[in-house]
């Protein structure tokens, strides 16, 4: 149950709700008139309630298709216009973290913040120059004092509410509120650790170094601490200043398409994606209007997926793009997202009713976010469970769409993403990947058998037993792994043989479409075995 402190917090939320007349935002009548519009009151209420609620408002601000435009516009001020804390406090925090006066670390430090957000605020600074050269312009990010206590209070309240939902709500088994809150808790507390954020920035910079699509700042590691981060200062235009981008003749369509490509490449090719893509965290470099580049500014929230979730998501996307609704339904069952007892033909028909209207329509006519909500509504009838590990990805997809809609409403998300998904799937099925998988997983079978025998011996020495079910289960795992590895090995060998035959000098076999027939045969057999191993796990 909720603790007394949590009930007190709930009472505070209720008071804020009534004081700002937030019932109006829900289309309900309020008892008195207000001098400020509902958008301003909603923003102020979220600011008063603290960073957990500010984060919620930030997510809503990117969805003008869900909120009325005046609400979305006002909530966008939560991105970087949260009331700042005093610059003198920031200076004192930096000096305490670095263990030396500001003047010894920086040639200049501006007490007036460049931006102020719910977790931290940013100050302009300059590093000392060397040999008479001008210093390096940087930004200094400082965590708000006392913010961790405030966040912990609200997260504990969310845990309490999730526990109550588990007890009393019939939807709890599907929605899994405790796991969702636990995932959110991890994300927001990770955001408080600026050393982690600095590491995220360095990893993203390394992944995209040399790219013409996006640039990430250099981290000054010597001046980074858990509550202070120093990195290169980037100059660009906020992505939501579309009118100014157009005035400078920036190629808006290319910029929007690159944003989609960046997201899908980060999720699937790098498996490390920027998961807080609101307008306050991404700028645009307009210096080359025909070749605009994204500038990433904030790295507190990143995400990654397990190989299994990656594969299922990629196959789902490809199946969606190909309008293969049967495969979409099968993947949901195979992944355990819906019960194994689900009738695939019924689920396929339900998915078709949602997906069929969306193809060949620009974002200006249909929202991907609304499509997702409709898809989840359909899946709910089949007892689809919320996947906590995918909540962050779903939120980022909505943010990317929000940015795309602001920049270029006619952007075709599907057309931009499908070639990337096809490329990723082909890379996953390549002979090079097959050999890498074989090298990585081949030793597992050799290692697992002695472990099983050792366990049997240990249990017998202790006078205990291993149940027949446990033994059969372990042996079944070994057999499946052995079959899978055998298929992978044979398949990879056949595909390698096909390549060798194709490259032989002086060999003149029967040619079909420019390739020796024997190469086609070997490659076909090898691919069939490889796909069989991948899809059925050797079953």
Short mmCIF file of C-alpha atoms in Angstrom, two decimals:
data_model
loop_
_atom_site.label_atom_id
_atom_site.label_comp_id
_atom_site.label_asym_id
_atom_site.label_seq_id
_atom_site.Cartn_x
_atom_site.Cartn_y
_atom_site.Cartn_z
CA UNK A 1 0.00 0.00 0.00
CA UNK A 2 0.98 3.63 -0.27
CA UNK A 3 2.95 5.11 2.59
CA UNK A 4 1.76 8.26 4.43
CA UNK A 5 4.33 10.32 2.49
CA UNK A 6 3.01 8.96 -0.78
CA UNK A 7 -0.58 9.76 0.15
CA UNK A 8 0.63 13.27 0.98
CA UNK A 9 2.20 13.54 -2.46
CA UNK A 10 -1.02 12.37 -4.10
CA UNK A 11 -2.85 15.06 -2.18
CA UNK A 12 -0.34 17.66 -3.45
CA UNK A 13 -0.93 16.52 -7.03
CA UNK A 14 -4.67 16.79 -6.53
CA UNK A 15 -4.30 20.33 -5.16
CA UNK A 16 -2.15 21.40 -8.14
CA UNK A 17 -4.69 19.85 -10.50
CA UNK A 18 -7.53 21.90 -9.03
CA UNK A 19 -5.53 25.09 -8.44
CA UNK A 20 -4.60 25.35 -12.12
CA UNK A 21 -8.01 24.19 -13.38
CA UNK A 22 -6.48 21.33 -15.37
CA UNK A 23 -9.90 19.72 -15.82
CA UNK A 24 -10.25 22.16 -18.73
CA UNK A 25 -7.45 20.33 -20.56
CA UNK A 26 -9.63 17.20 -20.38
CA UNK A 27 -12.63 19.02 -21.79
CA UNK A 28 -14.41 19.22 -18.43
CA UNK A 29 -15.95 22.36 -16.89
CA UNK A 30 -14.07 24.28 -14.18
CA UNK A 31 -15.68 26.13 -11.30
CA UNK A 32 -13.93 29.47 -11.75
CA UNK A 33 -12.33 31.58 -14.46
CA UNK A 34 -8.59 31.95 -14.98
CA UNK A 35 -6.60 34.86 -16.39
CA UNK A 36 -4.08 32.58 -18.12
CA UNK A 37 -4.87 30.16 -20.97
CA UNK A 38 -4.96 26.45 -20.22
CA UNK A 39 -1.63 25.81 -21.98
CA UNK A 40 0.26 28.16 -19.67
CA UNK A 41 -1.49 26.70 -16.61
CA UNK A 42 -0.66 23.13 -17.67
CA UNK A 43 3.00 24.01 -18.21
CA UNK A 44 3.25 25.74 -14.84
CA UNK A 45 1.53 22.83 -13.10
CA UNK A 46 4.00 20.32 -14.56
CA UNK A 47 6.92 22.54 -13.59
CA UNK A 48 5.59 22.76 -10.05
CA UNK A 49 5.13 19.01 -9.78
CA UNK A 50 8.78 18.37 -10.69
CA UNK A 51 11.03 16.61 -13.22
CA UNK A 52 9.05 13.38 -13.54
CA UNK A 53 6.03 15.39 -14.71
CA UNK A 54 8.16 17.76 -16.80
CA UNK A 55 9.47 14.75 -18.72
CA UNK A 56 5.90 13.73 -19.41
CA UNK A 57 5.12 17.21 -20.72
CA UNK A 58 8.20 17.13 -22.93
CA UNK A 59 7.00 13.95 -24.60
CA UNK A 60 3.54 15.45 -25.20
CA UNK A 61 4.99 18.64 -26.70
CA UNK A 62 6.22 16.77 -29.79
CA UNK A 63 2.71 15.52 -30.60
CA UNK A 64 0.65 18.38 -32.07
CA UNK A 65 -1.45 15.70 -33.76
CA UNK A 66 -2.60 14.48 -30.33
CA UNK A 67 -2.72 17.77 -28.42
CA UNK A 68 -4.33 21.02 -29.58
CA UNK A 69 -1.64 23.21 -31.21
CA UNK A 70 -1.76 25.83 -28.43
CA UNK A 71 -1.07 23.18 -25.76
CA UNK A 72 1.76 21.58 -27.73
CA UNK A 73 3.33 24.98 -28.37
CA UNK A 74 3.24 25.94 -24.70
CA UNK A 75 4.57 22.57 -23.50
CA UNK A 76 7.50 22.88 -25.91
CA UNK A 77 8.86 25.52 -23.50
CA UNK A 78 9.53 22.69 -21.05
CA UNK A 79 12.38 21.54 -23.31
CA UNK A 80 14.84 24.25 -22.28
CA UNK A 81 12.89 27.03 -20.53
CA UNK A 82 12.42 25.47 -17.10
CA UNK A 83 13.13 28.17 -14.46
CA UNK A 84 16.89 28.09 -13.76
CA UNK A 85 18.60 27.86 -10.42
CA UNK A 86 21.06 30.67 -9.55
CA UNK A 87 24.30 30.85 -11.52
CA UNK A 88 26.25 31.34 -8.29
CA UNK A 89 24.96 27.94 -7.11
CA UNK A 90 26.07 26.38 -10.39
CA UNK A 91 29.53 27.94 -10.01
CA UNK A 92 29.82 26.60 -6.45
CA UNK A 93 28.73 23.10 -7.57
CA UNK A 94 31.34 23.07 -10.36
CA UNK A 95 34.11 24.24 -8.04
CA UNK A 96 33.20 21.61 -5.44
CA UNK A 97 33.09 18.86 -8.08
CA UNK A 98 36.43 19.82 -9.69
CA UNK A 99 38.14 20.65 -6.41
CA UNK A 100 39.52 23.97 -7.66
CA UNK A 101 38.35 27.53 -8.43
CA UNK A 102 36.47 28.17 -11.66
CA UNK A 103 39.29 30.44 -12.87
CA UNK A 104 41.79 27.59 -12.83
CA UNK A 105 39.60 25.35 -14.99
CA UNK A 106 38.10 27.89 -17.39
CA UNK A 107 39.21 31.12 -19.02
CA UNK A 108 35.55 32.19 -18.96
CA UNK A 109 32.42 30.88 -17.22
CA UNK A 110 29.05 32.56 -17.82
CA UNK A 111 26.84 32.54 -14.71
CA UNK A 112 23.76 33.06 -16.89
CA UNK A 113 22.65 29.62 -18.17
CA UNK A 114 22.27 28.95 -21.87
CA UNK A 115 19.41 26.56 -21.17
CA UNK A 116 17.65 25.15 -18.17
CA UNK A 117 15.91 21.77 -18.16
CA UNK A 118 14.25 19.56 -15.59
CA UNK A 119 17.38 17.63 -14.57
CA UNK A 120 20.23 20.06 -15.19
CA UNK A 121 21.17 23.38 -16.72
CA UNK A 122 23.92 24.38 -19.13
CA UNK A 123 26.42 27.26 -18.96
CA UNK A 124 28.73 28.60 -21.64
CA UNK A 125 32.46 28.50 -20.87
CA UNK A 126 35.86 28.60 -22.54
CA UNK A 127 38.92 26.52 -21.84
CA UNK A 128 42.29 28.30 -21.46
CA UNK A 129 44.24 28.62 -24.69
CA UNK A 130 47.83 27.52 -25.20
CA UNK A 131 50.76 29.45 -26.73
CA UNK A 132 48.67 32.57 -27.18
CA UNK A 133 45.93 30.73 -29.06
CA UNK A 134 42.25 31.35 -28.22
CA UNK A 135 40.63 28.85 -25.93
CA UNK A 136 38.16 26.10 -26.85
CA UNK A 137 34.46 26.98 -26.45
CA UNK A 138 32.63 24.47 -24.30
CA UNK A 139 29.39 24.04 -22.39
CA UNK A 140 29.22 22.99 -18.74
CA UNK A 141 26.24 20.91 -17.69
CA UNK A 142 25.39 20.95 -13.97
CA UNK A 143 22.82 18.73 -12.21
CA UNK A 144 20.21 20.66 -10.23
CA UNK A 145 20.90 20.61 -6.48
CA UNK A 146 18.56 18.36 -4.51
CA UNK A 147 16.95 16.95 -7.63
CA UNK A 148 17.67 13.29 -6.80
CA UNK A 149 15.59 13.44 -3.61
CA UNK A 150 12.68 14.98 -5.50
CA UNK A 151 12.82 12.36 -8.26
CA UNK A 152 13.12 9.48 -5.81
CA UNK A 153 9.98 10.66 -4.02
CA UNK A 154 7.88 10.62 -7.18
CA UNK A 155 9.34 7.34 -8.45
CA UNK A 156 8.48 5.69 -5.13
CA UNK A 157 4.94 7.02 -5.55
CA UNK A 158 4.78 5.47 -9.02
CA UNK A 159 5.95 2.15 -7.55
CA UNK A 160 3.17 2.35 -4.97
CA UNK A 161 0.55 3.08 -7.61
CA UNK A 162 1.88 0.26 -9.78
CA UNK A 163 1.57 -2.15 -6.85
CA UNK A 164 -2.02 -1.07 -6.28
CA UNK A 165 -2.73 -1.58 -9.98
CA UNK A 166 -1.28 -5.10 -9.74
CA UNK A 167 -3.70 -5.85 -6.90
CA UNK A 168 -6.88 -4.23 -8.18
CA UNK A 169 -6.73 -3.78 -11.98
CA UNK A 170 -7.70 -6.67 -14.28
CA UNK A 171 -5.45 -5.10 -16.95
CA UNK A 172 -2.31 -5.39 -14.79
CA UNK A 173 -1.08 -8.77 -16.13
CA UNK A 174 -1.05 -7.33 -19.64
CA UNK A 175 0.19 -3.81 -18.84
CA UNK A 176 2.83 -4.99 -16.32
CA UNK A 177 2.88 -1.63 -14.48
CA UNK A 178 5.58 -2.63 -11.97
CA UNK A 179 8.00 -3.54 -14.75
CA UNK A 180 7.21 -0.38 -16.69
CA UNK A 181 7.88 1.78 -13.63
CA UNK A 182 11.12 -0.13 -12.94
CA UNK A 183 12.26 0.54 -16.52
CA UNK A 184 11.41 4.24 -16.19
CA UNK A 185 13.23 4.42 -12.84
CA UNK A 186 16.39 3.05 -14.42
CA UNK A 187 16.20 5.55 -17.28
CA UNK A 188 15.65 8.65 -15.15
CA UNK A 189 18.31 7.79 -12.55
CA UNK A 190 20.79 7.01 -15.30
CA UNK A 191 20.10 10.54 -16.55
CA UNK A 192 21.28 11.95 -13.20
CA UNK A 193 24.77 10.46 -13.68
CA UNK A 194 26.65 12.82 -16.00
CA UNK A 195 29.63 10.47 -16.25
CA UNK A 196 27.27 7.97 -17.84
CA UNK A 197 25.97 10.68 -20.16
CA UNK A 198 29.54 11.61 -21.13
CA UNK A 199 30.21 7.95 -21.96
CA UNK A 200 27.04 7.87 -24.06
CA UNK A 201 28.19 10.96 -25.95
CA UNK A 202 31.59 9.41 -26.63
CA UNK A 203 30.06 6.17 -27.89
CA UNK A 204 27.64 7.96 -30.21
CA UNK A 205 30.45 10.19 -31.48
CA UNK A 206 32.57 7.12 -32.21
CA UNK A 207 29.68 5.42 -34.03
CA UNK A 208 29.06 8.42 -36.30
CA UNK A 209 32.56 9.89 -36.61
CA UNK A 210 33.07 11.20 -40.14
CA UNK A 211 29.37 11.06 -41.05
CA UNK A 212 27.87 13.91 -43.04
CA UNK A 213 24.44 13.25 -41.52
CA UNK A 214 25.07 14.02 -37.82
CA UNK A 215 27.76 15.41 -35.54
CA UNK A 216 28.33 14.72 -31.83
CA UNK A 217 30.45 16.99 -29.58
CA UNK A 218 33.82 16.11 -28.12
CA UNK A 219 33.75 15.33 -24.39
CA UNK A 220 36.39 16.98 -22.16
CA UNK A 221 36.89 13.99 -19.86
CA UNK A 222 39.36 15.69 -17.49
CA UNK A 223 36.59 18.04 -16.34
CA UNK A 224 33.73 15.54 -16.07
CA UNK A 225 32.29 14.40 -12.74
CA UNK A 226 29.05 12.62 -11.70
CA UNK A 227 27.22 15.96 -11.45
CA UNK A 228 29.27 18.04 -13.96
CA UNK A 229 29.96 17.41 -17.64
CA UNK A 230 32.04 19.54 -20.02
CA UNK A 231 31.89 19.12 -23.80
CA UNK A 232 32.43 20.99 -27.04
CA UNK A 233 29.97 23.78 -27.73
CA UNK A 234 28.00 23.35 -30.97
CA UNK A 235 26.30 26.20 -32.78
CA UNK A 236 23.20 25.58 -34.84
CA UNK A 237 19.51 26.28 -35.22
CA UNK A 238 16.85 24.59 -33.08
CA UNK A 239 15.07 22.02 -35.20
CA UNK A 240 11.66 23.54 -34.48
CA UNK A 241 12.64 26.89 -36.08
CA UNK A 242 11.34 25.67 -39.43
CA UNK A 243 10.66 29.14 -40.81
CA UNK A 244 14.30 30.17 -40.27
CA UNK A 245 15.52 26.91 -41.81
CA UNK A 246 13.42 27.61 -44.89
CA UNK A 247 14.64 31.22 -45.03
CA UNK A 248 18.18 29.86 -45.23
CA UNK A 249 17.13 27.46 -48.02
CA UNK A 250 17.96 24.37 -45.98
CA UNK A 251 16.98 21.13 -47.75
CA UNK A 252 14.17 20.24 -45.34
CA UNK A 253 13.22 16.99 -47.06
CA UNK A 254 16.79 15.66 -46.92
CA UNK A 255 17.09 16.73 -43.30
CA UNK A 256 13.89 14.89 -42.35
CA UNK A 257 14.87 11.73 -44.24
CA UNK A 258 18.28 11.76 -42.60
CA UNK A 259 16.61 11.99 -39.20
CA UNK A 260 14.67 8.80 -39.91
CA UNK A 261 17.77 7.05 -41.27
CA UNK A 262 19.82 8.05 -38.22
CA UNK A 263 17.19 6.59 -35.89
CA UNK A 264 16.90 3.25 -37.70
CA UNK A 265 20.66 2.89 -38.09
CA UNK A 266 21.19 3.58 -34.39
CA UNK A 267 18.54 1.05 -33.37
CA UNK A 268 19.51 -1.78 -35.71
CA UNK A 269 23.06 -1.29 -37.01
CA UNK A 270 24.67 0.20 -33.88
CA UNK A 271 22.13 -1.05 -31.30
CA UNK A 272 22.74 2.15 -29.35
CA UNK A 273 20.22 4.90 -29.95
CA UNK A 274 19.60 8.44 -28.73
CA UNK A 275 16.29 8.05 -26.88
CA UNK A 276 15.37 11.65 -26.05
CA UNK A 277 14.84 13.25 -29.45
CA UNK A 278 12.79 16.28 -28.48
CA UNK A 279 13.54 19.65 -30.15
CA UNK A 280 15.59 20.90 -27.20
CA UNK A 281 18.13 18.11 -27.71
CA UNK A 282 18.81 18.28 -31.45
CA UNK A 283 19.92 21.26 -33.54
CA UNK A 284 20.64 21.72 -37.24
CA UNK A 285 23.88 22.88 -38.85
CA UNK A 286 22.68 25.12 -41.75
CA UNK A 287 26.16 26.11 -42.97
CA UNK A 288 25.72 23.91 -46.08
CA UNK A 289 21.99 24.27 -46.92
CA UNK A 290 22.07 21.57 -49.61
CA UNK A 291 23.73 19.11 -47.25
CA UNK A 292 22.32 19.91 -43.77
CA UNK A 293 23.63 18.04 -40.78
CA UNK A 294 22.02 17.19 -37.45
CA UNK A 295 23.75 18.29 -34.23
CA UNK A 296 23.13 16.14 -31.15
CA UNK A 297 23.27 17.96 -27.82
CA UNK A 298 21.99 15.80 -24.99
CA UNK A 299 22.81 12.17 -24.23
CA UNK A 300 21.23 11.45 -20.86
CA UNK A 301 18.83 8.85 -22.24
CA UNK A 302 20.01 6.16 -24.63
CA UNK A 303 18.65 2.73 -25.39
CA UNK A 304 19.63 -0.66 -26.77
CA UNK A 305 17.84 -3.93 -27.47
CA UNK A 306 18.59 -7.59 -26.99
CA UNK A 307 19.49 -9.45 -30.21
CA UNK A 308 16.15 -11.27 -29.96
CA UNK A 309 14.12 -8.05 -29.72
CA UNK A 310 16.18 -6.52 -32.52
CA UNK A 311 15.46 -9.43 -34.83
CA UNK A 312 11.75 -9.60 -34.02
CA UNK A 313 11.34 -5.84 -34.45
CA UNK A 314 13.24 -5.82 -37.75
CA UNK A 315 11.23 -8.73 -39.09
CA UNK A 316 8.04 -7.01 -37.95
CA UNK A 317 9.01 -3.81 -39.74
CA UNK A 318 9.93 -5.68 -42.94
CA UNK A 319 6.69 -7.66 -42.78
CA UNK A 320 4.74 -4.42 -42.27
CA UNK A 321 6.48 -2.81 -45.25
CA UNK A 322 5.73 -5.89 -47.38
CA UNK A 323 2.13 -5.97 -46.08
CA UNK A 324 2.75 -9.56 -44.95
CA UNK A 325 0.26 -9.51 -42.08
CA UNK A 326 0.47 -13.26 -41.60
CA UNK A 327 4.15 -12.94 -40.74
CA UNK A 328 3.43 -10.04 -38.36
CA UNK A 329 0.93 -12.19 -36.50
CA UNK A 330 3.33 -15.17 -36.40
CA UNK A 331 6.14 -12.99 -35.03
CA UNK A 332 3.97 -11.71 -32.21
CA UNK A 333 3.20 -15.29 -31.22
CA UNK A 334 6.78 -16.51 -31.62
CA UNK A 335 8.14 -13.66 -29.50
CA UNK A 336 5.64 -14.28 -26.71
CA UNK A 337 4.11 -10.81 -27.08
CA UNK A 338 0.72 -12.52 -27.37
CA UNK A 339 -0.22 -15.92 -25.87
CA UNK A 340 0.92 -19.06 -27.70
CA UNK A 341 -2.72 -20.13 -27.92
CA UNK A 342 -3.61 -17.14 -30.11
CA UNK A 343 -5.24 -18.09 -33.41
CA UNK A 344 -2.86 -16.68 -36.00
CA UNK A 345 -5.52 -16.34 -38.70
CA UNK A 346 -7.76 -14.22 -36.45
CA UNK A 347 -4.85 -12.06 -35.31
CA UNK A 348 -3.75 -11.64 -38.93
CA UNK A 349 -7.19 -10.34 -39.90
CA UNK A 350 -7.23 -7.87 -37.02
CA UNK A 351 -3.77 -6.54 -37.93
CA UNK A 352 -4.79 -6.19 -41.59
CA UNK A 353 -7.72 -3.99 -40.60
CA UNK A 354 -5.29 -1.55 -38.94
CA UNK A 355 -2.35 -1.67 -41.35
CA UNK A 356 -4.00 -1.72 -44.75
CA UNK A 357 -5.10 1.95 -44.74
CA UNK A 358 -1.67 3.37 -43.92
CA UNK A 359 0.44 2.53 -46.96
CA UNK A 360 1.32 5.07 -49.63
CA UNK A 361 0.07 7.91 -47.45
CA UNK A 362 2.30 10.80 -46.25
CA UNK A 363 2.69 11.67 -42.60
CA UNK A 364 0.55 14.75 -43.16
CA UNK A 365 -2.45 12.44 -43.65
CA UNK A 366 -1.75 9.80 -41.05
CA UNK A 367 0.16 9.71 -37.77
CA UNK A 368 2.44 6.78 -37.09
CA UNK A 369 1.77 7.36 -33.40
CA UNK A 370 -1.98 7.02 -33.93
CA UNK A 371 -1.33 3.89 -35.99
CA UNK A 372 0.67 2.38 -33.12
CA UNK A 373 -2.10 3.18 -30.67
CA UNK A 374 -4.65 1.51 -32.94
CA UNK A 375 -2.41 -1.52 -33.37
CA UNK A 376 -2.02 -1.87 -29.59
CA UNK A 377 -5.78 -1.50 -29.22
CA UNK A 378 -6.28 -4.42 -31.59
CA UNK A 379 -3.54 -6.47 -29.93
CA UNK A 380 -5.16 -5.85 -26.54
CA UNK A 381 -8.08 -8.01 -27.64
CA UNK A 382 -5.58 -10.84 -27.99
CA UNK A 383 -4.05 -10.24 -24.52
CA UNK A 384 -0.87 -8.61 -25.83
CA UNK A 385 1.43 -7.71 -22.94
CA UNK A 386 3.31 -4.44 -22.62
CA UNK A 387 7.01 -5.02 -23.27
CA UNK A 388 8.85 -2.78 -20.76
CA UNK A 389 12.14 -3.09 -22.63
CA UNK A 390 10.46 -1.58 -25.70
CA UNK A 391 8.75 1.38 -23.97
CA UNK A 392 11.81 3.60 -24.52
CA UNK A 393 11.97 2.66 -28.19
CA UNK A 394 8.26 3.35 -28.67
CA UNK A 395 8.64 6.79 -27.08
CA UNK A 396 11.59 7.58 -29.35
CA UNK A 397 9.66 6.51 -32.45
CA UNK A 398 6.92 8.97 -31.50
CA UNK A 399 9.49 11.75 -30.97
CA UNK A 400 11.18 11.05 -34.32
CA UNK A 401 7.80 11.21 -36.02
CA UNK A 402 7.02 14.44 -34.20
CA UNK A 403 10.23 16.01 -35.50
CA UNK A 404 9.55 14.70 -39.00
CA UNK A 405 6.05 16.17 -39.00
CA UNK A 406 7.36 19.57 -37.92
CA UNK A 407 10.04 19.62 -40.59
CA UNK A 408 8.48 17.95 -43.61
CA UNK A 409 4.83 16.86 -43.28
CA UNK A 410 4.98 14.90 -46.56
CA UNK A 411 7.81 12.67 -45.34
CA UNK A 412 7.10 9.02 -46.19
CA UNK A 413 8.42 7.22 -43.12
CA UNK A 414 7.90 3.80 -44.66
CA UNK A 415 9.70 4.61 -47.91
CA UNK A 416 12.67 5.98 -45.98
CA UNK A 417 12.91 3.12 -43.50
CA UNK A 418 12.21 0.06 -45.65
CA UNK A 419 15.58 0.02 -47.54
CA UNK A 420 17.40 0.24 -44.20
CA UNK A 421 15.47 -2.71 -42.77
CA UNK A 422 16.10 -4.74 -45.92
CA UNK A 423 19.81 -3.89 -45.77
CA UNK A 424 19.97 -4.94 -42.11
CA UNK A 425 18.21 -8.25 -42.75
CA UNK A 426 20.54 -9.02 -45.67
CA UNK A 427 23.55 -8.23 -43.49
CA UNK A 428 22.19 -10.57 -40.79
CA UNK A 429 21.92 -13.41 -43.34
CA UNK A 430 25.29 -12.84 -45.03
CA UNK A 431 27.99 -15.57 -45.07
CA UNK A 432 30.29 -13.23 -43.13
CA UNK A 433 27.70 -12.94 -40.35
CA UNK A 434 27.16 -16.72 -40.47
CA UNK A 435 30.84 -17.40 -39.83
CA UNK A 436 30.91 -14.81 -37.03
CA UNK A 437 27.89 -16.47 -35.38
CA UNK A 438 29.54 -19.86 -35.73
CA UNK A 439 32.74 -18.64 -34.09
CA UNK A 440 30.74 -17.03 -31.26
CA UNK A 441 28.27 -19.84 -30.49
CA UNK A 442 30.16 -22.94 -31.60
CA UNK A 443 32.03 -23.45 -28.30
CA UNK A 444 28.79 -23.33 -26.30
CA UNK A 445 27.83 -26.89 -27.16
CA UNK A 446 31.27 -28.17 -26.22
CA UNK A 447 31.16 -26.27 -22.93
CA UNK A 448 27.60 -27.15 -21.97
CA UNK A 449 27.91 -30.94 -22.12
CA UNK A 450 30.70 -31.21 -19.50
CA UNK A 451 28.72 -28.83 -17.30
CA UNK A 452 25.68 -31.07 -17.45
CA UNK A 453 27.77 -34.15 -16.67
CA UNK A 454 29.47 -32.34 -13.78
CA UNK A 455 26.11 -31.37 -12.33
CA UNK A 456 24.92 -34.96 -12.52
CA UNK A 457 28.08 -36.12 -10.76
CA UNK A 458 27.74 -33.47 -8.04
CA UNK A 459 24.13 -34.38 -7.34
CA UNK A 460 24.97 -38.07 -7.15
CA UNK A 461 27.90 -37.41 -4.78
CA UNK A 462 25.53 -35.47 -2.51
CA UNK A 463 23.01 -38.25 -2.63
CA UNK A 464 20.60 -36.02 -4.56
CA UNK A 465 19.01 -36.46 -7.93
CA UNK A 466 18.30 -34.44 -11.00
CA UNK A 467 14.66 -34.75 -12.00
CA UNK A 468 13.82 -36.52 -15.21
CA UNK A 469 12.10 -33.39 -16.51
CA UNK A 470 15.19 -31.28 -15.81
CA UNK A 471 17.43 -33.83 -17.50
CA UNK A 472 15.16 -34.12 -20.53
CA UNK A 473 14.94 -30.34 -20.79
CA UNK A 474 18.73 -29.97 -20.66
CA UNK A 475 19.22 -32.71 -23.23
CA UNK A 476 16.63 -31.15 -25.51
CA UNK A 477 18.49 -27.85 -25.32
CA UNK A 478 21.73 -29.61 -26.21
CA UNK A 479 20.15 -31.47 -29.11
CA UNK A 480 18.53 -28.31 -30.49
CA UNK A 481 21.79 -26.40 -30.19
CA UNK A 482 23.70 -29.23 -31.83
CA UNK A 483 21.24 -29.37 -34.73
CA UNK A 484 21.28 -25.63 -35.11
CA UNK A 485 25.07 -25.41 -35.12
CA UNK A 486 25.29 -28.29 -37.58
CA UNK A 487 22.89 -26.55 -39.95
CA UNK A 488 24.70 -23.25 -39.58
CA UNK A 489 28.06 -24.90 -40.21
CA UNK A 490 26.91 -26.85 -43.26
CA UNK A 491 24.98 -23.87 -44.62
CA UNK A 492 27.93 -21.50 -44.21
CA UNK A 493 30.28 -24.05 -45.80
CA UNK A 494 28.01 -24.47 -48.82
CA UNK A 495 27.68 -20.70 -49.29
CA UNK A 496 31.45 -20.33 -48.97
CA UNK A 497 31.88 -23.07 -51.59
CA UNK A 498 29.56 -21.17 -53.91
CA UNK A 499 31.77 -18.09 -53.60
CA UNK A 500 34.94 -20.11 -54.22
CA UNK A 501 33.49 -21.71 -57.37
CA UNK A 502 32.36 -18.30 -58.61
CA UNK A 503 35.87 -16.93 -58.21
CA UNK A 504 37.88 -19.80 -59.79
CA UNK A 505 40.22 -18.75 -62.60
CA UNK A 506 39.97 -20.75 -65.81
CA UNK A 507 36.82 -22.59 -64.71
CA UNK A 508 34.11 -22.60 -67.43
CA UNK A 509 30.95 -24.25 -66.09
CA UNK A 510 27.36 -23.76 -67.22
CA UNK A 511 26.49 -20.11 -66.53
CA UNK A 512 23.08 -18.75 -65.50
CA UNK A 513 22.60 -14.98 -65.13
CA UNK A 514 26.36 -14.52 -65.03
CA UNK A 515 26.95 -16.97 -62.16
CA UNK A 516 28.00 -20.68 -62.40
CA UNK A 517 25.05 -23.03 -61.92
CA UNK A 518 26.94 -24.98 -59.26
CA UNK A 519 27.31 -21.74 -57.28
CA UNK A 520 23.55 -21.19 -57.45
CA UNK A 521 22.96 -24.75 -56.23
CA UNK A 522 25.45 -24.56 -53.35
CA UNK A 523 24.27 -21.12 -52.30
CA UNK A 524 20.60 -22.16 -52.40
CA UNK A 525 21.18 -25.24 -50.26
CA UNK A 526 23.36 -23.31 -47.85
CA UNK A 527 20.83 -20.48 -47.49
CA UNK A 528 18.00 -22.95 -46.92
CA UNK A 529 19.91 -24.61 -44.08
CA UNK A 530 20.91 -21.25 -42.61
CA UNK A 531 17.33 -19.92 -42.66
CA UNK A 532 16.07 -23.17 -41.18
CA UNK A 533 18.53 -22.82 -38.30
CA UNK A 534 17.66 -19.17 -37.73
CA UNK A 535 13.86 -19.51 -37.90
CA UNK A 536 13.32 -22.76 -36.04
CA UNK A 537 16.32 -22.81 -33.78
CA UNK A 538 17.13 -26.28 -35.09
CA UNK A 539 13.77 -27.68 -33.82
#
